[in-house]
Coordinates of C-alpha atoms in Angstrom, one line a residue:
M1 CA -35.9 -5.4 8.2
N2 CA -35.8 -4.4 11.9
P3 CA -38.6 -6.2 13.7
D4 CA -38.7 -3.5 16.4
L5 CA -39.4 -0.7 13.8
D6 CA -40.7 -2.3 10.7
L7 CA -43.8 -4.1 9.4
A8 CA -43.9 -6.2 6.3
L9 CA -46.2 -8.2 4.1
E10 CA -45.6 -10.3 1.0
R11 CA -47.8 -12.0 -1.5
I12 CA -47.5 -13.7 -4.9
I13 CA -49.6 -11.9 -7.6
R14 CA -50.4 -14.1 -10.6
A15 CA -49.7 -11.4 -13.1
P16 CA -46.5 -10.3 -14.9
R17 CA -44.3 -7.8 -13.1
A18 CA -44.9 -5.2 -15.9
T19 CA -48.7 -5.5 -15.3
V20 CA -48.3 -4.9 -11.5
W21 CA -45.9 -2.0 -12.2
S22 CA -48.4 -0.4 -14.5
A23 CA -51.1 -0.7 -11.8
W24 CA -48.8 1.3 -9.5
T25 CA -47.6 3.9 -12.0
D26 CA -50.8 4.7 -14.0
P27 CA -53.0 7.1 -11.9
A28 CA -56.3 5.7 -13.3
K29 CA -55.2 2.2 -12.4
L30 CA -53.9 3.1 -9.0
A31 CA -57.2 4.7 -8.1
R32 CA -59.0 1.4 -8.7
W33 CA -57.2 -0.6 -5.9
W34 CA -55.2 1.8 -3.6
V35 CA -57.7 2.1 -0.8
P36 CA -59.7 -0.6 0.9
A37 CA -63.2 -1.1 -0.7
P38 CA -65.8 0.0 -0.5
S39 CA -64.0 3.4 -0.1
R40 CA -62.9 5.1 -3.3
C41 CA -59.7 6.8 -4.2
R42 CA -58.8 9.8 -6.3
V43 CA -55.2 10.3 -7.4
D44 CA -54.4 14.0 -7.5
R45 CA -50.7 13.6 -8.2
L46 CA -48.5 10.7 -9.0
D47 CA -45.1 12.0 -10.0
L48 CA -43.0 8.8 -10.0
R49 CA -39.4 10.2 -9.5
P50 CA -37.3 10.9 -6.5
G51 CA -38.8 14.0 -4.9
G52 CA -42.0 13.6 -6.9
A53 CA -45.5 14.0 -5.3
F54 CA -47.8 11.2 -4.3
L55 CA -51.1 12.8 -3.4
T56 CA -54.4 10.9 -3.0
R57 CA -57.9 11.5 -1.6
L58 CA -60.4 9.1 -0.2
S59 CA -64.2 8.9 -0.3
D60 CA -66.5 6.7 1.7
D61 CA -69.6 7.8 -0.3
G62 CA -68.2 8.4 -3.8
A63 CA -69.1 12.1 -3.6
V64 CA -67.0 13.8 -0.9
F65 CA -63.3 13.2 -1.2
V66 CA -61.0 14.0 1.8
P67 CA -57.2 14.0 2.1
H68 CA -55.8 10.4 2.3
L69 CA -52.1 10.5 1.5
D70 CA -49.7 13.4 1.1
A71 CA -46.3 11.9 0.4
C72 CA -43.1 12.2 -1.5
F73 CA -41.3 9.6 -3.5
L74 CA -37.8 8.8 -2.4
A75 CA -36.7 6.2 -5.0
V76 CA -38.2 4.8 -8.1
D77 CA -36.5 1.9 -9.9
D78 CA -38.4 0.9 -13.1
L79 CA -40.3 -2.4 -12.7
E80 CA -38.5 -3.1 -9.4
R81 CA -39.0 -0.7 -6.5
I82 CA -41.0 2.3 -5.3
V83 CA -40.1 4.0 -2.0
F84 CA -42.3 6.8 -0.6
T85 CA -42.7 8.6 2.8
N86 CA -45.5 10.6 4.3
A87 CA -43.0 12.2 6.7
I88 CA -42.4 14.8 3.9
T89 CA -45.4 16.2 2.1
S90 CA -45.8 16.4 -1.7
A91 CA -44.6 20.0 -1.4
W92 CA -41.4 18.9 0.5
R93 CA -42.6 20.3 3.8
P94 CA -42.0 18.4 7.1
A95 CA -45.2 16.5 8.0
N96 CA -46.9 15.2 11.1
P97 CA -49.1 12.6 9.4
D98 CA -52.1 10.9 10.9
P99 CA -52.1 8.1 12.0
V100 CA -48.3 7.5 11.8
A101 CA -45.2 8.7 9.9
M102 CA -43.7 5.9 7.8
T103 CA -41.5 5.1 4.8
A104 CA -42.8 2.4 2.5
T105 CA -40.8 0.3 0.1
I106 CA -42.7 -1.7 -2.5
T107 CA -40.6 -4.3 -4.2
L108 CA -41.5 -6.4 -7.3
D109 CA -39.6 -9.5 -8.3
D110 CA -40.2 -12.1 -10.9
H111 CA -41.7 -15.4 -9.5
P112 CA -42.6 -18.6 -11.4
D113 CA -46.3 -17.8 -10.7
G114 CA -46.1 -14.1 -11.6
T115 CA -44.7 -11.4 -9.3
R116 CA -43.5 -11.5 -5.7
Y117 CA -44.9 -8.3 -4.2
R118 CA -43.3 -7.1 -1.0
M119 CA -44.3 -4.2 1.2
L120 CA -41.9 -3.0 3.9
V121 CA -43.1 -0.1 6.1
R122 CA -40.5 1.5 8.3
H123 CA -41.3 3.5 11.4
G124 CA -39.2 5.9 13.4
D125 CA -39.6 4.3 16.8
P126 CA -41.1 1.1 18.3
A127 CA -44.2 3.0 19.6
S128 CA -45.1 4.1 16.1
R129 CA -44.6 0.6 14.7
A130 CA -46.8 -0.8 17.5
H131 CA -49.5 1.8 16.9
H132 CA -49.6 1.1 13.2
E133 CA -49.8 -2.7 13.8
K134 CA -52.6 -2.1 16.4
I135 CA -54.7 0.0 14.1
G136 CA -54.7 -2.6 11.4
F137 CA -51.6 -2.5 9.3
A138 CA -51.9 -6.2 8.2
A139 CA -55.6 -5.9 7.5
G140 CA -55.4 -2.6 5.6
W141 CA -52.2 -3.2 3.6
G142 CA -53.2 -6.8 3.1
T143 CA -56.6 -5.8 1.7
V144 CA -55.0 -3.3 -0.7
A145 CA -52.5 -5.9 -1.8
G146 CA -55.4 -8.3 -2.4
Q147 CA -57.2 -5.7 -4.4
L148 CA -54.1 -5.1 -6.5
A149 CA -53.8 -8.8 -7.1
A150 CA -57.5 -9.1 -8.2
F151 CA -57.1 -6.0 -10.4
T152 CA -53.9 -7.2 -12.1
E153 CA -54.9 -10.9 -12.4
A154 CA -58.2 -10.1 -14.1
P155 CA -58.3 -10.3 -17.9
Q156 CA -57.8 -6.7 -19.2

């Protein structure tokens, strides 16, 4: 991690790694926790393979869904790691995403209490990193990680 360019969060989720992985890789499950509540998410494409599409929409009222994330997976290692970027769209076109271009690495490791869940978000320059931090990286990504934890820790 480069502290001038990257932001990171970590949390222990009290659920097996396979359960957390499933919440990331099943579109119906991902839609339940991927955006901060009370907003709702619709997963249009979740093609978990290098070069695959990651396309979601967001709704604040549950009726009208607007574009949220148009990204491309760079690496997917079963039960261990997911890497995606919004600097390339789901159609492999160069992107100029709002609010900031980033590459995110999600890492899952076994932990005595369940799963160690790490989020590392890389930025291209210090200004982009600072902007992402200022607009609420910790609150947004932290809220979503909390929602993932609540979803996976609940009895299924």
